[in-house]
């Protein structure tokens, strides 16, 4: 079975600073990996996804993530934080093939706070 | 505009009462999902449906029921058997297949117990 661990339930950065949100996964088969963002009392919006093409994936709003198989990681980064980036971020994994029926397994979420 | 709508935005349940959360999509997606979100626990899968008239239990189906009579609609009923229903409920539908497969989410319904 696959699982996802997000290190740090809360991350705080200053506006203009680097954003780094950590995600590690476990999967016995090649995974598809996703990052979603959730603003308060709203649904989840897809930021980016890794589907075994390029290991560096660029998403919306200036975010990107790098798939590192040796480290089983898929950390999310943004060079310069903006106040509007304050939200909760979820990493998710889906296994390829099999009978998973597209099931996503989510991490616990990381709340990003951006200080002026 | 294509998308997923959920209603109501807020729902109050009295003890012993069944309540139904609506989820509608006009994206022509075959697969639909219900997730429950609790603080600090991420999202957990309640039920999913790959096609009309078919649905399967997810990881936490106890105390919930669903139906899938139309492609566009996947309502979730929270029954009186669900002893801790207070949560944020998210509906999703899936686009594509294989590498292109992606789930898109509705705006959610927050269920509160009176």
PDB file of N, CA, C and O in Angstrom, chain A residues 1-2 32 34 92-97 99-106, chain B residues 33 35 43-46 48 50 57-60 94 101 103:
ATOM      1  N   UNK A   1       0.847  -1.199   0.000  1.00  0.00           N
ATOM      2  CA  UNK A   1       0.000   0.000   0.000  1.00  0.00           C
ATOM      3  C   UNK A   1       0.877   1.242   0.000  1.00  0.00           C
ATOM      4  O   UNK A   1       1.972   1.240   0.531  1.00  0.00           O
ATOM      5  N   UNK A   2       0.350   2.274  -0.632  1.00  0.00           N
ATOM      6  CA  UNK A   2       1.120   3.505  -0.700  1.00  0.00           C
ATOM      7  C   UNK A   2       0.776   4.395   0.479  1.00  0.00           C
ATOM      8  O   UNK A   2      -0.294   4.295   1.063  1.00  0.00           O
ATOM      9  N   UNK A  32       2.354   8.009  -9.236  1.00  0.00           N
ATOM     10  CA  UNK A  32       2.045   9.322  -9.771  1.00  0.00           C
ATOM     11  C   UNK A  32       1.866  10.230  -8.548  1.00  0.00           C
ATOM     12  O   UNK A  32       1.198   9.861  -7.587  1.00  0.00           O
ATOM     13  N   UNK A  34       1.154  14.177  -6.779  1.00  0.00           N
ATOM     14  CA  UNK A  34       0.399  15.414  -6.982  1.00  0.00           C
ATOM     15  C   UNK A  34       0.619  16.359  -5.799  1.00  0.00           C
ATOM     16  O   UNK A  34       0.815  15.917  -4.668  1.00  0.00           O
ATOM     17  N   UNK A  92      -0.131  14.153  -2.604  1.00  0.00           N
ATOM     18  CA  UNK A  92      -0.932  12.943  -2.784  1.00  0.00           C
ATOM     19  C   UNK A  92      -0.231  12.003  -3.750  1.00  0.00           C
ATOM     20  O   UNK A  92       0.507  12.430  -4.634  1.00  0.00           O
ATOM     21  N   UNK A  93      -0.476  10.714  -3.581  1.00  0.00           N
ATOM     22  CA  UNK A  93       0.120   9.694  -4.437  1.00  0.00           C
ATOM     23  C   UNK A  93      -0.963   8.788  -4.995  1.00  0.00           C
ATOM     24  O   UNK A  93      -1.965   8.514  -4.344  1.00  0.00           O
ATOM     25  N   UNK A  94      -0.759   8.390  -6.214  1.00  0.00           N
ATOM     26  CA  UNK A  94      -1.637   7.403  -6.839  1.00  0.00           C
ATOM     27  C   UNK A  94      -0.747   6.379  -7.510  1.00  0.00           C
ATOM     28  O   UNK A  94       0.193   6.739  -8.216  1.00  0.00           O
ATOM     29  N   UNK A  95      -1.037   5.102  -7.297  1.00  0.00           N
ATOM     30  CA  UNK A  95      -0.213   4.088  -7.930  1.00  0.00           C
ATOM     31  C   UNK A  95      -0.677   3.891  -9.359  1.00  0.00           C
ATOM     32  O   UNK A  95      -1.857   4.040  -9.676  1.00  0.00           O
ATOM     33  N   UNK A  96       0.266   3.532 -10.208  1.00  0.00           N
ATOM     34  CA  UNK A  96      -0.041   3.304 -11.605  1.00  0.00           C
ATOM     35  C   UNK A  96      -0.589   1.898 -11.786  1.00  0.00           C
ATOM     36  O   UNK A  96      -0.133   0.957 -11.154  1.00  0.00           O
ATOM     37  N   UNK A  97      -1.595   1.754 -12.648  1.00  0.00           N
ATOM     38  CA  UNK A  97      -2.136   0.455 -12.997  1.00  0.00           C
ATOM     39  C   UNK A  97      -2.856  -0.221 -11.851  1.00  0.00           C
ATOM     40  O   UNK A  97      -3.292   0.425 -10.896  1.00  0.00           O
ATOM     41  N   UNK A  99      -5.623  -2.212  -9.560  1.00  0.00           N
ATOM     42  CA  UNK A  99      -7.057  -2.008  -9.335  1.00  0.00           C
ATOM     43  C   UNK A  99      -7.295  -0.860  -8.371  1.00  0.00           C
ATOM     44  O   UNK A  99      -8.234  -0.876  -7.587  1.00  0.00           O
ATOM     45  N   UNK A 100      -6.414   0.127  -8.410  1.00  0.00           N
ATOM     46  CA  UNK A 100      -6.545   1.224  -7.452  1.00  0.00           C
ATOM     47  C   UNK A 100      -7.686   2.149  -7.795  1.00  0.00           C
ATOM     48  O   UNK A 100      -8.070   2.974  -6.990  1.00  0.00           O
ATOM     49  N   UNK A 101      -8.234   2.046  -9.031  1.00  0.00           N
ATOM     50  CA  UNK A 101      -9.365   2.871  -9.448  1.00  0.00           C
ATOM     51  C   UNK A 101      -9.100   4.351  -9.255  1.00  0.00           C
ATOM     52  O   UNK A 101      -9.996   5.093  -8.881  1.00  0.00           O
ATOM     53  N   UNK A 102      -7.881   4.770  -9.470  1.00  0.00           N
ATOM     54  CA  UNK A 102      -7.576   6.181  -9.387  1.00  0.00           C
ATOM     55  C   UNK A 102      -7.554   6.724  -7.984  1.00  0.00           C
ATOM     56  O   UNK A 102      -7.555   7.938  -7.786  1.00  0.00           O
ATOM     57  N   UNK A 103      -7.505   5.868  -6.979  1.00  0.00           N
ATOM     58  CA  UNK A 103      -7.548   6.337  -5.601  1.00  0.00           C
ATOM     59  C   UNK A 103      -6.320   7.166  -5.282  1.00  0.00           C
ATOM     60  O   UNK A 103      -5.195   6.773  -5.566  1.00  0.00           O
ATOM     61  N   UNK A 104      -6.532   8.314  -4.670  1.00  0.00           N
ATOM     62  CA  UNK A 104      -5.457   9.160  -4.186  1.00  0.00           C
ATOM     63  C   UNK A 104      -5.275   8.952  -2.688  1.00  0.00           C
ATOM     64  O   UNK A 104      -6.248   8.908  -1.947  1.00  0.00           O
ATOM     65  N   UNK A 105      -4.024   8.823  -2.262  1.00  0.00           N
ATOM     66  CA  UNK A 105      -3.706   8.800  -0.842  1.00  0.00           C
ATOM     67  C   UNK A 105      -3.029  10.117  -0.507  1.00  0.00           C
ATOM     68  O   UNK A 105      -2.028  10.476  -1.132  1.00  0.00           O
ATOM     69  N   UNK A 106      -3.584  10.830   0.465  1.00  0.00           N
ATOM     70  CA  UNK A 106      -3.117  12.168   0.798  1.00  0.00           C
ATOM     71  C   UNK A 106      -2.228  12.188   2.027  1.00  0.00           C
ATOM     72  O   UNK A 106      -2.389  11.389   2.949  1.00  0.00           O
TER      73      UNK A 106
ATOM     74  N   UNK B  33     -15.786  10.769  -6.645  1.00  0.00           N
ATOM     75  CA  UNK B  33     -15.248  10.377  -5.340  1.00  0.00           C
ATOM     76  C   UNK B  33     -15.812  11.272  -4.242  1.00  0.00           C
ATOM     77  O   UNK B  33     -16.107  12.448  -4.480  1.00  0.00           O
ATOM     78  N   UNK B  35     -14.620  12.446  -0.320  1.00  0.00           N
ATOM     79  CA  UNK B  35     -13.579  12.448   0.689  1.00  0.00           C
ATOM     80  C   UNK B  35     -14.088  13.175   1.926  1.00  0.00           C
ATOM     81  O   UNK B  35     -14.880  14.112   1.848  1.00  0.00           O
ATOM     82  N   UNK B  43      -7.068  14.070   3.635  1.00  0.00           N
ATOM     83  CA  UNK B  43      -8.346  13.631   3.098  1.00  0.00           C
ATOM     84  C   UNK B  43      -8.412  12.117   3.113  1.00  0.00           C
ATOM     85  O   UNK B  43      -7.440  11.441   2.762  1.00  0.00           O
ATOM     86  N   UNK B  44      -9.552  11.594   3.488  1.00  0.00           N
ATOM     87  CA  UNK B  44      -9.750  10.147   3.496  1.00  0.00           C
ATOM     88  C   UNK B  44     -10.934   9.786   2.609  1.00  0.00           C
ATOM     89  O   UNK B  44     -11.963  10.439   2.647  1.00  0.00           O
ATOM     90  N   UNK B  45     -10.779   8.724   1.840  1.00  0.00           N
ATOM     91  CA  UNK B  45     -11.763   8.333   0.847  1.00  0.00           C
ATOM     92  C   UNK B  45     -12.934   7.608   1.492  1.00  0.00           C
ATOM     93  O   UNK B  45     -12.746   6.614   2.198  1.00  0.00           O
ATOM     94  N   UNK B  46     -14.150   8.081   1.205  1.00  0.00           N
ATOM     95  CA  UNK B  46     -15.359   7.462   1.762  1.00  0.00           C
ATOM     96  C   UNK B  46     -15.934   6.451   0.770  1.00  0.00           C
ATOM     97  O   UNK B  46     -16.112   5.280   1.087  1.00  0.00           O
ATOM     98  N   UNK B  48     -16.317   5.713  -3.811  1.00  0.00           N
ATOM     99  CA  UNK B  48     -16.031   6.152  -5.161  1.00  0.00           C
ATOM    100  C   UNK B  48     -16.900   5.389  -6.151  1.00  0.00           C
ATOM    101  O   UNK B  48     -17.402   4.300  -5.852  1.00  0.00           O
ATOM    102  N   UNK B  50     -16.932   4.433 -10.368  1.00  0.00           N
ATOM    103  CA  UNK B  50     -16.228   4.475 -11.645  1.00  0.00           C
ATOM    104  C   UNK B  50     -17.183   4.714 -12.809  1.00  0.00           C
ATOM    105  O   UNK B  50     -16.766   5.147 -13.883  1.00  0.00           O
ATOM    106  N   UNK B  57     -16.871   0.965  -1.748  1.00  0.00           N
ATOM    107  CA  UNK B  57     -16.461   1.553  -0.472  1.00  0.00           C
ATOM    108  C   UNK B  57     -15.004   1.981  -0.525  1.00  0.00           C
ATOM    109  O   UNK B  57     -14.165   1.287  -1.105  1.00  0.00           O
ATOM    110  N   UNK B  58     -14.744   3.110   0.128  1.00  0.00           N
ATOM    111  CA  UNK B  58     -13.377   3.542   0.296  1.00  0.00           C
ATOM    112  C   UNK B  58     -12.852   3.092   1.650  1.00  0.00           C
ATOM    113  O   UNK B  58     -13.234   2.048   2.164  1.00  0.00           O
ATOM    114  N   UNK B  59     -12.014   3.920   2.242  1.00  0.00           N
ATOM    115  CA  UNK B  59     -11.348   3.535   3.491  1.00  0.00           C
ATOM    116  C   UNK B  59     -12.206   3.735   4.734  1.00  0.00           C
ATOM    117  O   UNK B  59     -11.975   3.097   5.753  1.00  0.00           O
ATOM    118  N   UNK B  60     -13.192   4.647   4.666  1.00  0.00           N
ATOM    119  CA  UNK B  60     -13.984   4.961   5.859  1.00  0.00           C
ATOM    120  C   UNK B  60     -15.469   5.022   5.515  1.00  0.00           C
ATOM    121  O   UNK B  60     -16.161   5.978   5.829  1.00  0.00           O
ATOM    122  N   UNK B  94     -12.938  12.573 -11.858  1.00  0.00           N
ATOM    123  CA  UNK B  94     -11.649  12.252 -12.464  1.00  0.00           C
ATOM    124  C   UNK B  94     -11.699  12.385 -13.977  1.00  0.00           C
ATOM    125  O   UNK B  94     -12.609  11.882 -14.633  1.00  0.00           O
ATOM    126  N   UNK B 101      -4.445  11.072 -15.946  1.00  0.00           N
ATOM    127  CA  UNK B 101      -5.528  10.995 -14.966  1.00  0.00           C
ATOM    128  C   UNK B 101      -5.344  12.053 -13.884  1.00  0.00           C
ATOM    129  O   UNK B 101      -4.288  12.138 -13.252  1.00  0.00           O
ATOM    130  N   UNK B 103      -7.687  14.220 -10.648  1.00  0.00           N
ATOM    131  CA  UNK B 103      -8.927  14.476  -9.924  1.00  0.00           C
ATOM    132  C   UNK B 103      -9.107  15.965  -9.695  1.00  0.00           C
ATOM    133  O   UNK B 103      -8.158  16.667  -9.339  1.00  0.00           O
TER     134      UNK B 103
END
